[in-house]
Amino acid sequence: MRNRALGEVEQLLLFALVELGDRTHGVEVRELLEDRAGKSMSPGAIHTGYERLQRRGFVASCLGEPTAARGGRRKRLYEITTLGAQALREAHARIQLIAAGNLPELERLAGRLK
Amino acid sequence: MNRPSGTEDLSVRTPWITQALVALTLGGSRREVILGDLEEALARRIANGVSLRTARRLYRREALASIWKVYSSGAAFRSDPEEAHLVSVTAGAKSGPRSGAAAARIWKDFRFSSIALARRPGLTSLVTIALALGIGASTMVFSVVEATLLRELPVEDPQSLVMVWNRQVSDVGSSNLLSAPDYVDLRERTNTLDSVAAFGEIVVAPVVGTEQPSFARQVPVTENFFAMLGVEAQLGRLFDEVDGAEPVEGAPLPDFYPLVISHDYWQRMFDGSEDVVGRSIRTFTSNFQIVGVLPPEFRLLFPAAADVGEDLGASIDLWTCFSFRMSQSSRTYRSFRVLARTGRGSSLADVRADLDNISGQLRAEVEELDASGFALGAESFVAESGAHIRPLLWMLGFAVVCVLLVACTNVAGLLIARTSERARELSVRSALGAEAWRLARLSLSESLLLAGAGGALGVALAWVGMRLLALARPAGLPQADDLSLNWQVLGFAIVIVVICAMLAGSIPAIRAMRHGLSGRLNTRSSTANRRQRRLREGMVALQIALTVVLLVATGLLLRSFANLQSTPLGFDPERVLAIDISTVAGGADRSLTDRSLAASRWVERRQGLEHSLAEALSALPGVESAGAVFPVPLNGIYSRTCDYSLGAEGKPDVAGVAYFRNVWPGYFDSMKIPLLAGRDLHTSDDVPGLATWLLDPEQERTDRAVVVVDAQMAARLWPDQPAVGKTLRYTTSGTVFHDAEVVGVVPFVAQGGRVDGRGTIYIPRSYYRSQELTLTVRVQDDSPSTRRALVDTVHAAFPESPALIRSLDGYVERSTASNRFVLSLLGAFAATAVLLAGIGIYGALALSVRQRVNEIGIHLAMGAAPQRVFAGVIRNSLVLAAIGIGSGLALALLTSGLLSGYLHEVKGADPWAVGGSVLIQVAVTLLACWIPARRASRVQPMEALRAE
């Protein structure tokens, strides 16, 4: 059985693809994560993250056309695979299952520490 | 700067240095995509109203973070996602303009090569180790050379410094010193020297008034000494005109004399405390006040002939300033070593002409100088300093070249073998359309990779070696503390690596190109190319030859060292304790304004105390015999010399310089130095009233004095006659002894490990005014209680004196340290070369057996006995070894001339050295070919034939 565990960054990267749809490229992912998740990532981090996910079969990618805004360079376009979507769903469900009954207590503990 | 609008001038806004860095460090599609993302983000930020500066800053930060991420996550070392053959989305355009295609190709070459190398771990590690050994050894030696020779002296413009000597007595090529008036005359009359400075005799002074009395090495300098060298104080100030001012007649002595201390002494004795300036230090004779601290890098390397140890800057603790009436002191008391700076536009020849002129004037004016044949000479300071170590470094350099050559041929041999192994693969590739140039590039990139890995490992090896070297603190190498790998050394290593790669890569690369062009697909793998094999074997023979050269050189030095070790010291150091003391009783009486009267009382008192100390020491239980000497043999810091002549016998032109030792009666006995003729010195040899007279050296003394000379002096001066009963004229510290009777002859005693042809004169203690003395006490057994008793006895006579106690064995040990160091370095090189040659032989044979597997298989199938196959391989390699050893020996005999200066009673063709080298090389050859030979004899005929 293939290991389907996903780390937080990996989940964020996959959710970004869910939100942005097919043929998403790195700059869009960076902006989304910065705006919506408050997470700042360098292009290197984003692409190596996706490379790792691609090796596990959770993401597919290809090179797009060159554009002038990129100095004539091509972009890498990503999309989430079915396998990736399943893995993300499972990972998220695991967190939700354990989190469900515990959120009020978590609030209390976190507040106490403050 | 105006905010740019639109996307046209994007390239102007991109931080191009960061961009280039990303382009250089990332490869393949990763580079394109990440650079594109960065660029797009920059454009978007600017469009969103972020200031250009901030956007560029973010670009730089993200770019560096990206590089870090790609490398730290290991992605850089994995295949490019474009080539990963994983799930790919079908996309529109697949091709587009690609920048840096050449860089990408090179990157690809390297990746391909590293995969190919990883597939042959045995060969790869052999080559890497071979290169690392070669590069490591050469980097290490270069570091030593750099630290000792190439590094500029840390003084201002060392090139213009000259040393000025008195050349008057030169029967053994010795250089000599100047007197204070000579120095003053030189300083006033020269018109080619900008500034003239001098330093005097080094003394080991007791520092008292502290908790623990200790010794410090002290030297007086002229007030302009540091200024001339361009040295500035680390703390406080250095000497100035006021410090060197001549004392006014009749004025009381100053309370404190100014003192400059070395950085090392400051750290050691004052823990580097900032408020050290203004503190006082007391020696028996004077009170000093510290005015400044020298910088840590202050060094001054002197040639061996200067007799001041090798590095004055590093060995002196206390620097005092001359302040006496120089022009009125004695011309015969010569203790000044003169350093000067040539004036602008004056060459060394000009200086010499000027000095000849001055010498002529002075000889005409001063009768004494005329009589002694006074003649000044000058030598370039830089050329002379370190001159004694130069042949040694040449020799080590030669050893390094040998090792490096062995390493390079080794690698080339292995790579050629590898290329021929891949001949078929290459042919297939070229048939499929690979360009010849690309195949050659693969071969080159492989060797560059190997050189890189070998280089990195080599530098690591060198670093470890340097640490070990610094721990060993070799006596023969000055500045041992500074030994470290610096960027120059690293640069040297890199150059060597690249040269190695080019050398090792060029032959296989050319072969690869030829293979590619001819495309001999039909070549059967079983036919080992004869020419190739010959080339490979030639390289092995060359390695063996070079190794033999190194082995012979090491063997010769080893023999020479053994001879030196067995050269009689002239004394027996066993169970002798050497105790450095200072024989000053209570210091000079400062209430007496008449300095000479105070001093003479002090000398007389010292004499009495020394007599009683001698008696007390001999009476101690456990003491066999006790004596004393100054300076002690093999002390390594300094020696004292005196001028002598046969003037008393009417032959004033028979003159020279000799070492002298100031000894107690009983010294010879305690050191077991046998008397060859005559008698020992007695206490009755002391001349009454000499103490007072010693202070007024101008006055001539006609009392009979006595001396003992060594066999070398006796043989030189009176070759065919007994020396006992002859008379000698000599001068020590300005005191002329007109006719000293030789009462005894002793054997030659080694002087600081140096054999320079100078003899030694032993004079009774009372003839020489010095507070320094080393007791030589032969004890029954060296136990802590004996040592304590000895120190107590010393303190009973001289309560304030430090008593530094050491065994004489230690002195002997240290004096041979430098020889041992050279030997061990050379030994390490020879061992490296032997190891490399072994690797070379093994590699060549292993490959050749591998290639000839079918041939061997057929032989075996046809009924050949495995033993015969085994013997065949061994025979093959022994023939190679014979060729290599033969040419190596011829080369060794040719090059042994380089070593001749370093050999002591060993000829270039020493049978032991040669025989030993041959034996070692044969043994290594046998060892290296054992495994390939075994492998050959165990080939399974069926398997071998099936492969065909």
mmCIF file of N, CA and C in Angstrom, chain A residues 23 25-27 30-31 42-45 47-48 51 54-55 60-63 68-71 73-74 76 79, chain B residues 10 19 29-30 32-33 35-40 44-45 62 65-66 69 73 75 78 82 86-87 89 91 94:
data_model
loop_
_atom_site.group_PDB
_atom_site.id
_atom_site.type_symbol
_atom_site.label_atom_id
_atom_site.label_comp_id
_atom_site.label_asym_id
_atom_site.label_seq_id
_atom_site.Cartn_x
_atom_site.Cartn_y
_atom_site.Cartn_z
ATOM 1 N N ARG A 23 -4.028 23.431 -14.907
ATOM 2 C CA ARG A 23 -3.064 24.347 -15.540
ATOM 3 C C ARG A 23 -2.799 25.579 -14.686
ATOM 4 N N HIS A 25 -0.139 27.739 -12.388
ATOM 5 C CA HIS A 25 1.318 27.851 -12.297
ATOM 6 C C HIS A 25 1.761 28.510 -10.994
ATOM 7 N N GLY A 26 3.073 28.408 -10.752
ATOM 8 C CA GLY A 26 3.666 28.708 -9.444
ATOM 9 C C GLY A 26 3.301 30.063 -8.870
ATOM 10 N N VAL A 27 3.284 31.109 -9.717
ATOM 11 C CA VAL A 27 3.037 32.450 -9.199
ATOM 12 C C VAL A 27 1.636 32.548 -8.601
ATOM 13 N N ARG A 30 1.622 30.862 -5.278
ATOM 14 C CA ARG A 30 2.280 31.677 -4.259
ATOM 15 C C ARG A 30 1.342 32.762 -3.738
ATOM 16 N N GLU A 31 0.665 33.426 -4.668
ATOM 17 C CA GLU A 31 -0.214 34.528 -4.269
ATOM 18 C C GLU A 31 -1.403 34.027 -3.460
ATOM 19 N N SER A 42 8.771 30.535 -1.241
ATOM 20 C CA SER A 42 9.577 30.941 -2.393
ATOM 21 C C SER A 42 9.247 30.022 -3.564
ATOM 22 N N PRO A 43 9.489 30.474 -4.799
ATOM 23 C CA PRO A 43 9.236 29.614 -5.962
ATOM 24 C C PRO A 43 9.962 28.274 -5.818
ATOM 25 N N GLY A 44 11.169 28.307 -5.286
ATOM 26 C CA GLY A 44 11.925 27.061 -5.121
ATOM 27 C C GLY A 44 11.166 26.092 -4.243
ATOM 28 N N ALA A 45 10.601 26.615 -3.164
ATOM 29 C CA ALA A 45 9.886 25.754 -2.227
ATOM 30 C C ALA A 45 8.622 25.197 -2.884
ATOM 31 N N HIS A 47 8.009 24.739 -6.137
ATOM 32 C CA HIS A 47 8.261 23.754 -7.187
ATOM 33 C C HIS A 47 8.855 22.468 -6.650
ATOM 34 N N THR A 48 9.729 22.556 -5.663
ATOM 35 C CA THR A 48 10.254 21.287 -5.128
ATOM 36 C C THR A 48 9.145 20.535 -4.418
ATOM 37 N N GLU A 51 7.252 18.907 -7.117
ATOM 38 C CA GLU A 51 8.042 17.814 -7.696
ATOM 39 C C GLU A 51 7.892 16.559 -6.854
ATOM 40 N N GLN A 54 4.621 15.151 -7.355
ATOM 41 C CA GLN A 54 4.518 14.548 -8.685
ATOM 42 C C GLN A 54 5.148 13.150 -8.680
ATOM 43 N N ARG A 55 6.286 13.034 -7.970
ATOM 44 C CA ARG A 55 6.911 11.711 -7.906
ATOM 45 C C ARG A 55 6.009 10.699 -7.226
ATOM 46 N N ALA A 60 0.267 16.271 -11.514
ATOM 47 C CA ALA A 60 0.857 16.134 -12.849
ATOM 48 C C ALA A 60 1.280 17.520 -13.297
ATOM 49 N N SER A 61 2.251 17.553 -14.183
ATOM 50 C CA SER A 61 2.723 18.881 -14.597
ATOM 51 C C SER A 61 3.158 18.849 -16.047
ATOM 52 N N CYS A 62 3.268 20.024 -16.628
ATOM 53 C CA CYS A 62 3.859 20.158 -17.953
ATOM 54 C C CYS A 62 4.375 21.573 -18.082
ATOM 55 N N LEU A 63 5.125 21.813 -19.141
ATOM 56 C CA LEU A 63 5.652 23.163 -19.357
ATOM 57 C C LEU A 63 4.694 23.924 -20.259
ATOM 58 N N ALA A 68 6.066 37.051 -22.185
ATOM 59 C CA ALA A 68 6.976 38.197 -22.092
ATOM 60 C C ALA A 68 7.198 38.611 -20.640
ATOM 61 N N ALA A 69 6.141 38.493 -19.817
ATOM 62 C CA ALA A 69 6.255 38.921 -18.431
ATOM 63 C C ALA A 69 7.280 38.077 -17.684
ATOM 64 N N ARG A 70 7.564 36.915 -18.259
ATOM 65 C CA ARG A 70 8.520 36.029 -17.609
ATOM 66 C C ARG A 70 9.864 36.088 -18.288
ATOM 67 N N GLY A 71 10.093 37.087 -19.076
ATOM 68 C CA GLY A 71 11.370 37.208 -19.773
ATOM 69 C C GLY A 71 11.532 36.106 -20.789
ATOM 70 N N ARG A 73 10.422 33.107 -20.641
ATOM 71 C CA ARG A 73 10.598 31.764 -20.082
ATOM 72 C C ARG A 73 9.255 31.057 -19.979
ATOM 73 N N ARG A 74 9.341 29.741 -19.999
ATOM 74 C CA ARG A 74 8.101 28.977 -19.880
ATOM 75 C C ARG A 74 7.734 28.812 -18.417
ATOM 76 N N ARG A 76 5.750 26.316 -15.458
ATOM 77 C CA ARG A 76 5.334 24.928 -15.247
ATOM 78 C C ARG A 76 3.906 24.946 -14.734
ATOM 79 N N GLU A 79 -1.531 20.272 -12.156
ATOM 80 C CA GLU A 79 -2.917 19.948 -11.802
ATOM 81 C C GLU A 79 -2.921 18.756 -10.862
ATOM 82 N N LEU B 10 11.514 44.961 -18.553
ATOM 83 C CA LEU B 10 11.588 44.075 -17.391
ATOM 84 C C LEU B 10 13.029 43.727 -17.035
ATOM 85 N N GLN B 19 19.983 36.810 -10.457
ATOM 86 C CA GLN B 19 19.446 36.021 -11.560
ATOM 87 C C GLN B 19 20.524 35.063 -12.088
ATOM 88 N N SER B 29 14.814 22.297 -16.518
ATOM 89 C CA SER B 29 13.579 23.077 -16.566
ATOM 90 C C SER B 29 13.343 23.821 -15.264
ATOM 91 N N ARG B 30 13.955 23.312 -14.181
ATOM 92 C CA ARG B 30 13.800 23.978 -12.892
ATOM 93 C C ARG B 30 14.275 25.418 -12.967
ATOM 94 N N GLU B 32 14.480 27.341 -15.584
ATOM 95 C CA GLU B 32 13.600 28.172 -16.408
ATOM 96 C C GLU B 32 12.333 28.542 -15.648
ATOM 97 N N VAL B 33 11.746 27.525 -15.016
ATOM 98 C CA VAL B 33 10.469 27.756 -14.350
ATOM 99 C C VAL B 33 10.636 28.692 -13.162
ATOM 100 N N LEU B 35 13.093 30.854 -12.485
ATOM 101 C CA LEU B 35 13.440 32.208 -12.922
ATOM 102 C C LEU B 35 12.216 32.917 -13.477
ATOM 103 N N GLY B 36 11.418 32.180 -14.233
ATOM 104 C CA GLY B 36 10.209 32.761 -14.794
ATOM 105 C C GLY B 36 9.245 33.211 -13.706
ATOM 106 N N ASP B 37 9.051 32.344 -12.718
ATOM 107 C CA ASP B 37 8.164 32.688 -11.596
ATOM 108 C C ASP B 37 8.649 33.939 -10.880
ATOM 109 N N LEU B 38 9.952 33.989 -10.644
ATOM 110 C CA LEU B 38 10.514 35.136 -9.936
ATOM 111 C C LEU B 38 10.265 36.416 -10.721
ATOM 112 N N GLU B 39 10.513 36.306 -12.012
ATOM 113 C CA GLU B 39 10.357 37.467 -12.877
ATOM 114 C C GLU B 39 8.905 37.932 -12.915
ATOM 115 N N GLU B 40 7.998 36.948 -13.028
ATOM 116 C CA GLU B 40 6.584 37.281 -13.113
ATOM 117 C C GLU B 40 6.114 37.920 -11.811
ATOM 118 N N ARG B 44 4.388 41.483 -11.296
ATOM 119 C CA ARG B 44 3.061 41.628 -10.664
ATOM 120 C C ARG B 44 3.117 42.543 -9.457
ATOM 121 N N ARG B 45 4.195 42.409 -8.686
ATOM 122 C CA ARG B 45 4.308 43.252 -7.485
ATOM 123 C C ARG B 45 4.374 44.708 -7.881
ATOM 124 N N GLU B 62 13.645 35.762 -2.344
ATOM 125 C CA GLU B 62 12.989 34.539 -2.806
ATOM 126 C C GLU B 62 13.916 33.704 -3.670
ATOM 127 N N ALA B 65 16.227 31.914 -1.353
ATOM 128 C CA ALA B 65 15.456 30.889 -0.649
ATOM 129 C C ALA B 65 15.193 29.711 -1.578
ATOM 130 N N SER B 66 14.964 30.015 -2.868
ATOM 131 C CA SER B 66 14.676 28.950 -3.832
ATOM 132 C C SER B 66 15.894 28.055 -4.016
ATOM 133 N N LYS B 69 16.278 25.945 -1.076
ATOM 134 C CA LYS B 69 15.249 24.914 -0.976
ATOM 135 C C LYS B 69 15.542 23.767 -1.943
ATOM 136 N N SER B 73 16.427 20.304 -0.193
ATOM 137 C CA SER B 73 15.436 19.229 -0.299
ATOM 138 C C SER B 73 15.983 18.071 -1.117
ATOM 139 N N ALA B 75 16.328 18.073 -4.259
ATOM 140 C CA ALA B 75 15.755 18.045 -5.604
ATOM 141 C C ALA B 75 16.839 18.259 -6.656
ATOM 142 N N ARG B 78 18.217 15.187 -7.972
ATOM 143 C CA ARG B 78 17.335 14.229 -8.635
ATOM 144 C C ARG B 78 17.141 14.652 -10.078
ATOM 145 N N GLU B 82 11.172 17.149 -16.095
ATOM 146 C CA GLU B 82 10.904 16.983 -17.521
ATOM 147 C C GLU B 82 11.325 15.600 -18.004
ATOM 148 N N LEU B 86 7.147 10.697 -15.638
ATOM 149 C CA LEU B 86 6.006 10.428 -14.754
ATOM 150 C C LEU B 86 4.750 10.905 -15.458
ATOM 151 N N VAL B 87 3.682 10.914 -14.726
ATOM 152 C CA VAL B 87 2.427 11.355 -15.313
ATOM 153 C C VAL B 87 2.600 12.767 -15.851
ATOM 154 N N VAL B 89 0.863 15.974 -18.096
ATOM 155 C CA VAL B 89 -0.333 16.497 -18.722
ATOM 156 C C VAL B 89 0.049 16.876 -20.138
ATOM 157 N N ALA B 91 0.343 19.189 -22.926
ATOM 158 C CA ALA B 91 0.303 20.643 -22.923
ATOM 159 C C ALA B 91 0.430 21.141 -24.339
ATOM 160 N N LYS B 94 5.490 22.415 -26.780
ATOM 161 C CA LYS B 94 6.470 21.626 -26.033
ATOM 162 C C LYS B 94 7.843 22.259 -26.101
#
